[in-house]
């Protein structure tokens, strides 16, 4: 298995774990009799856990090696997927969701660092396509989860069985990850708790704006269609699906776009398209126009986060440290976006909330120059084996 295919599998498995749990939240809510307020606090825990765990991920990868750390954290993350359905009480569920976030965030950092290292080795952009594989994994697993919920499959059986499958597949996929080269051994040791540098903060601003627009759009798409356009449940869900499909498809094509146009141009065009999409949603006179707006939002925002991660990985002292810095900022954005959007929608209007999303997309256009970077020289070529031994 090639290095590229192996890391693509890792991203898809990470996305599958995330997409699966999201479909069984109603089961958890019913089983533990969770009110809306308590559920909201529980759903904040993964972002808080990730925020805590991510800054230490680069140090672990440096100490134990990126390939080993990625394999262990991926197995840990997939295994934790089985735990929420087993929680006997609300306090235990809080702890599990914090642990879930720690595992997800740390794995996110190290697998993106591995992707950037491989991008350097290959001498061509690949990170957008890897994020596209994450989206594909999330969509496929989410669809399977919807089917399991529709068939009333017990979530303990669904998530437990899926966790076992993902761990096993992850073990085999991880064997093909690229081994560390001489440049990794010579790299400086990351700080144990890596806070963003000024350069990383500049990139992080782009990531914050892109993640805010992405998180707010995905979380509020169905609600907006229902409350503002009067759409039924099917059309409301279709708006979210269109958003995610356009995002996944664009990410898969994103590396080709970056090779032809450059990261800054891709981000600026994407931000402009997303801003137009936000305006279409906010001012849309019909359901069809709003759905078109969500398609443009998915299309335009798709490459922002992959480009932010790739750029930070190239300019950081180490890929893991650079990515940890911007990931901390983007997770903070993802944590606040749904709540801020909800407050604007409640205090002003839903249209104003999507006007704010359009403004965030425009800020991506303004700040996209931070994504201009000059990667260090490409390491000496390493022949890709048919299967790299773990």
C-alpha positions as a printed Julia matrix, in Angstrom:
390×3 Matrix{Float64}:
   0.0    0.0     0.0
   1.44   3.42   -0.96
   2.16   6.09    1.63
  -0.47   8.34    0.04
  -3.17   5.69    0.08
  -2.4    4.8     3.7
  -2.73   8.34    5.02
  -5.9    8.78    2.94
  -7.36   5.72    4.71
  -6.42   7.24    8.07
  -8.31  10.45    7.24
 -11.34   8.49    6.02
 -11.39   6.4     9.22
 -11.17   9.52   11.38
 -14.1   11.01    9.47
 -16.07   7.78    9.79
 -15.73   7.8    13.57
 -16.9   11.41   13.75
 -19.82  10.91   11.38
 -21.07   7.78   13.13
 -21.49   9.21   16.62
 -23.36  12.27   15.32
 -26.2   10.05   14.04
 -26.78   8.38   17.44
 -27.06  11.49   19.6
 -30.89  11.21   19.65
 -30.51   7.61   21.0
 -28.23   8.86   23.78
 -30.61  11.7    24.56
 -33.56   9.34   24.92
 -31.66   6.67   26.89
 -30.32   9.08   29.54
 -33.3   11.47   29.39
 -31.13  14.45   28.49
 -32.7   17.88   28.36
 -31.7   20.34   25.66
 -29.5   22.34   28.03
 -27.62  19.33   29.36
 -27.18  17.9    25.88
 -25.79  21.22   24.69
 -23.18  21.18   27.47
 -22.28  17.58   26.69
 -21.8   18.4    23.01
 -19.34  21.15   24.0
 -17.1   18.59   25.72
 -15.44  17.15   22.57
 -14.29  20.61   21.46
 -13.04  21.39   24.99
 -11.21  18.05   25.14
  -9.63  18.63   21.74
  -8.61  22.14   22.75
  -6.83  20.69   25.79
  -5.16  17.76   24.04
  -4.01  19.19   20.71
  -1.12  21.38   21.91
   0.68  18.29   23.3
   0.3   16.15   20.17
   3.38  17.46   18.37
   5.62  16.58   21.32
   4.29  13.01   21.4
   4.89  12.6    17.66
   8.46  13.86   18.04
   9.18  11.5    20.95
   7.61   8.33   19.58
   7.62   9.02   15.84
   4.81  10.34   13.68
   3.84   6.97   12.22
   3.64   5.19   15.59
   1.83   8.09   17.27
  -0.7    8.33   14.45
  -1.43   4.6    14.59
  -1.87   4.58   18.37
  -4.01   7.71   18.49
  -6.18   6.54   15.59
  -6.82   3.23   17.37
  -7.56   5.1    20.6
  -9.94   7.49   18.83
 -11.81   4.69   17.06
 -12.04   2.62   20.26
 -13.47   5.54   22.24
 -16.34   5.63   19.72
 -17.87   2.63   21.53
 -17.96   4.31   24.95
 -20.73   6.97   24.77
 -23.44   4.35   24.2
 -22.2    2.45   27.27
 -22.36   5.44   29.63
 -24.53   4.56   32.66
 -25.1    8.16   33.77
 -24.82  11.79   32.71
 -21.6   12.54   34.69
 -19.89   9.55   33.08
 -21.06  10.72   29.66
 -19.46  14.13   30.3
 -16.12  12.44   31.03
 -16.41  10.17   27.99
 -17.12  13.08   25.65
 -14.12  14.97   27.04
 -11.96  11.89   26.41
 -13.52  11.57   22.95
 -12.46  15.14   22.18
  -8.92  14.64   23.46
  -8.49  11.55   21.27
 -10.06  13.21   18.22
  -8.03  16.42   18.47
  -4.67  14.78   19.11
  -5.2   12.32   16.26
  -6.26  15.22   14.04
  -2.98  17.03   14.67
  -0.63  14.08   14.11
  -2.39  12.74   11.01
  -2.32  16.22    9.43
   1.37  16.48   10.31
   1.94  13.14    8.56
   0.02  14.47    5.56
   2.21  17.59    5.39
   5.38  15.47    5.74
   4.24  13.31    2.82
   3.32  16.43    0.83
   6.93  17.63    1.28
   8.26  14.23    0.23
   6.1   14.08   -2.89
   6.66  17.72   -3.79
   3.01  18.36   -4.61
  -0.15  19.39   -2.69
  -2.14  16.49   -1.21
  -3.67  17.84    2.04
  -6.93  19.07    0.48
  -7.57  15.61   -0.98
  -6.89  14.05    2.42
  -9.52  16.29    3.97
 -11.8   15.27    1.14
 -11.34  11.65    2.2
 -12.28  12.69    5.74
 -15.51  14.16    4.39
 -16.2   11.0     2.36
 -15.65   8.83    5.43
 -17.94  11.02    7.49
 -20.69  11.01    4.84
 -20.57   7.23    4.31
 -20.52   6.41    8.02
 -23.18   9.02    8.71
 -25.42   7.45    6.08
 -24.89   4.02    7.65
 -25.71   5.51   11.05
 -28.95   7.02    9.74
 -29.9    3.59    8.38
 -29.04   1.93   11.7
 -31.16   4.47   13.57
 -34.03   3.98   11.1
 -33.87   0.2    11.66
 -33.76   0.83   15.43
 -30.44  -0.96   15.86
 -29.22  -0.58   19.45
 -26.48   2.08   19.47
 -24.33  -0.09   21.73
 -24.26  -2.75   19.06
 -23.87  -0.27   16.19
 -21.09   1.86   17.69
 -19.33  -1.02   19.41
 -19.21  -3.12   16.24
 -18.15  -0.17   14.13
 -15.41   0.78   16.6
 -13.97  -2.73   16.36
 -14.01  -2.63   12.54
 -12.41   0.82   12.43
  -9.65  -0.18   14.86
  -8.79  -3.28   12.83
  -8.82  -1.42    9.5
  -6.8    1.39   11.07
  -4.11  -1.04   12.24
  -3.61  -2.28    8.67
  -3.82   1.19    7.11
  -1.31   2.56    9.6
   1.3    0.01    8.56
   1.72   1.81    5.26
   2.38   5.28    6.67
   5.66   6.89    5.63
   8.54   6.22    8.05
  10.41   9.21    9.42
  13.35  10.35    7.32
  16.64  11.97    8.41
  15.07  15.44    8.35
  12.63  14.36   11.1
  15.48  13.28   13.37
  17.23  16.6    12.81
  14.1   18.66   13.49
  13.96  20.61   16.76
  11.93  19.09   19.57
   8.49  20.71   19.78
   7.55  22.5    22.93
   5.51  20.38   25.32
   2.63  22.84   25.14
   2.76  24.67   21.81
   1.04  28.05   21.71
   0.72  29.77   18.31
   3.53  32.05   17.08
   2.74  35.35   15.3
   3.1   33.7    11.89
   0.8   30.87   12.94
  -1.69  33.37   14.36
  -1.88  35.11   10.98
  -2.71  31.79    9.32
  -5.02  30.99   12.21
  -7.12  34.08   11.5
  -7.9   32.65    8.05
  -8.71  29.3     9.67
 -10.9   30.94   12.31
 -12.99  32.76    9.7
 -13.27  29.72    7.42
 -14.13  27.35   10.25
 -16.68  29.79   11.67
 -18.46  30.01    8.33
 -18.25  26.25    7.81
 -19.45  25.29   11.29
 -22.26  27.82   11.35
 -23.48  26.84    7.88
 -23.5   23.1     8.57
 -25.16  23.44   11.98
 -27.85  25.89   10.89
 -28.59  24.85    7.31
 -31.57  22.61    8.1
 -32.94  24.99   10.75
 -32.72  27.96    8.38
 -34.54  26.12    5.62
 -37.28  25.11    8.06
 -37.74  28.4     9.91
 -37.19  30.91    7.1
 -38.27  29.17    3.88
 -40.86  26.81    5.38
 -39.14  23.74    3.93
 -40.21  20.3     5.08
 -37.84  17.87    6.83
 -36.71  16.29    3.55
 -35.73  19.53    1.83
 -34.18  20.9     5.02
 -31.95  17.82    5.27
 -31.19  18.1     1.55
 -29.75  21.6     2.05
 -27.25  20.23    4.58
 -26.47  17.27    2.32
 -25.85  19.56   -0.67
 -23.5   21.66    1.46
 -21.5   18.58    2.55
 -21.41  16.99   -0.92
 -20.07  20.15   -2.54
 -17.51  20.46    0.22
 -16.34  16.85   -0.13
 -16.14  17.03   -3.93
 -14.21  20.29   -3.92
 -11.73  19.03   -1.34
 -11.01  15.99   -3.47
 -10.26  18.3    -6.41
  -8.56  20.95   -4.28
  -4.96  19.76   -4.72
  -5.24  20.09   -8.5
  -6.59  23.61   -8.09
  -3.73  24.55   -5.75
  -1.12  23.2    -8.18
  -2.58  25.25  -11.01
  -3.52  28.47   -9.23
  -1.65  28.61   -5.93
  -2.97  28.49   -2.38
  -3.69  32.21   -2.05
  -5.75  32.4    -5.25
  -7.73  29.27   -4.37
  -8.52  30.64   -0.9
  -9.53  34.05   -2.25
 -11.78  32.64   -4.95
 -13.25  30.18   -2.47
 -13.92  32.93    0.07
 -15.62  35.05   -2.57
 -17.84  32.15   -3.66
 -18.72  31.39   -0.04
 -19.56  35.05    0.61
 -21.85  35.01   -2.42
 -23.45  31.83   -1.11
 -24.03  33.38    2.31
 -25.68  36.4     0.69
 -27.89  34.15   -1.45
 -29.06  32.34    1.66
 -29.6   35.56    3.61
 -31.53  37.28    0.82
 -32.92  34.26   -1.01
 -36.48  34.71   -2.16
 -37.05  31.01   -2.73
 -36.02  27.62   -1.42
 -34.12  26.83   -4.61
 -32.01  29.99   -4.26
 -31.18  29.1    -0.65
 -30.13  25.57   -1.59
 -27.92  27.08   -4.32
 -26.45  29.34   -1.65
 -25.58  26.36    0.54
 -23.94  24.68   -2.46
 -21.75  27.77   -2.98
 -20.9   27.85    0.73
 -19.72  24.24    0.61
 -17.83  24.84   -2.64
 -16.11  27.99   -1.42
 -15.2   26.93    2.11
 -13.97  23.45    1.22
 -10.28  24.21    0.74
  -9.81  26.82    3.49
  -9.07  24.51    6.43
  -6.85  22.1     4.42
  -4.81  25.05    3.14
  -4.52  26.51    6.64
  -3.27  23.2     8.04
  -0.85  22.63    5.16
   0.61  26.14    5.36
   1.04  25.98    9.13
   2.68  22.57    8.82
   5.19  23.96    6.32
   6.18  27.09    8.27
   6.05  25.74   11.83
   9.21  24.65   13.67
   7.85  21.16   13.06
   4.7   20.14   11.12
   3.03  18.94   14.31
   3.71  22.14   16.23
   2.51  24.38   13.41
  -0.65  22.36   12.89
  -1.36  22.19   16.63
  -1.25  25.99   16.75
  -3.8   26.57   14.0
  -5.91  23.57   15.04
  -6.32  25.13   18.47
  -7.63  28.29   16.82
  -9.93  26.49   14.38
 -11.4   24.29   17.12
 -12.06  27.42   19.18
 -13.87  28.86   16.17
 -15.86  25.66   15.71
 -16.76  25.78   19.39
 -18.14  29.32   19.24
 -19.64  29.51   15.74
 -22.94  27.64   16.31
 -23.63  29.52   19.55
 -22.81  32.97   18.13
 -24.88  32.26   15.03
 -27.77  31.2    17.22
 -27.55  34.37   19.31
 -27.59  36.56   16.2
 -30.49  34.59   14.75
 -32.43  34.88   18.01
 -31.55  38.51   18.73
 -31.77  39.91   15.19
 -32.83  37.43   12.51
 -31.75  34.28   10.7
 -30.95  36.43    7.67
 -28.58  38.55    9.75
 -26.89  35.39   11.0
 -26.1   34.29    7.46
 -25.03  37.83    6.66
 -22.42  37.34    9.41
 -21.34  34.11    7.73
 -20.89  36.02    4.47
 -18.72  38.59    6.29
 -16.54  35.81    7.7
 -16.09  34.42    4.2
 -15.08  37.88    2.94
 -12.46  38.06    5.68
 -10.95  34.88    4.22
 -10.53  36.8     0.96
  -8.89  39.72    2.78
  -6.51  37.61    4.89
  -5.7   34.87    2.35
  -2.22  36.34    1.75
  -1.13  34.64    4.98
  -1.33  31.32    3.11
   1.58  32.3     0.87
   4.56  30.22    1.96
   7.82  28.83    0.64
   8.18  25.21    1.81
  11.62  23.99    2.75
  13.47  21.97    0.16
  12.08  18.59   -0.73
  13.8   15.78    1.19
  15.79  13.16   -0.6
  13.58  10.74   -2.46
  12.53   7.62   -0.64
  11.21   4.72   -2.65
   7.66   3.8    -1.74
   7.43   0.12   -0.85
   4.42  -1.97   -1.71
   3.75  -2.19    2.01
   5.7   -0.37    4.67
   6.24  -2.5     7.73
   4.76  -1.12   10.95
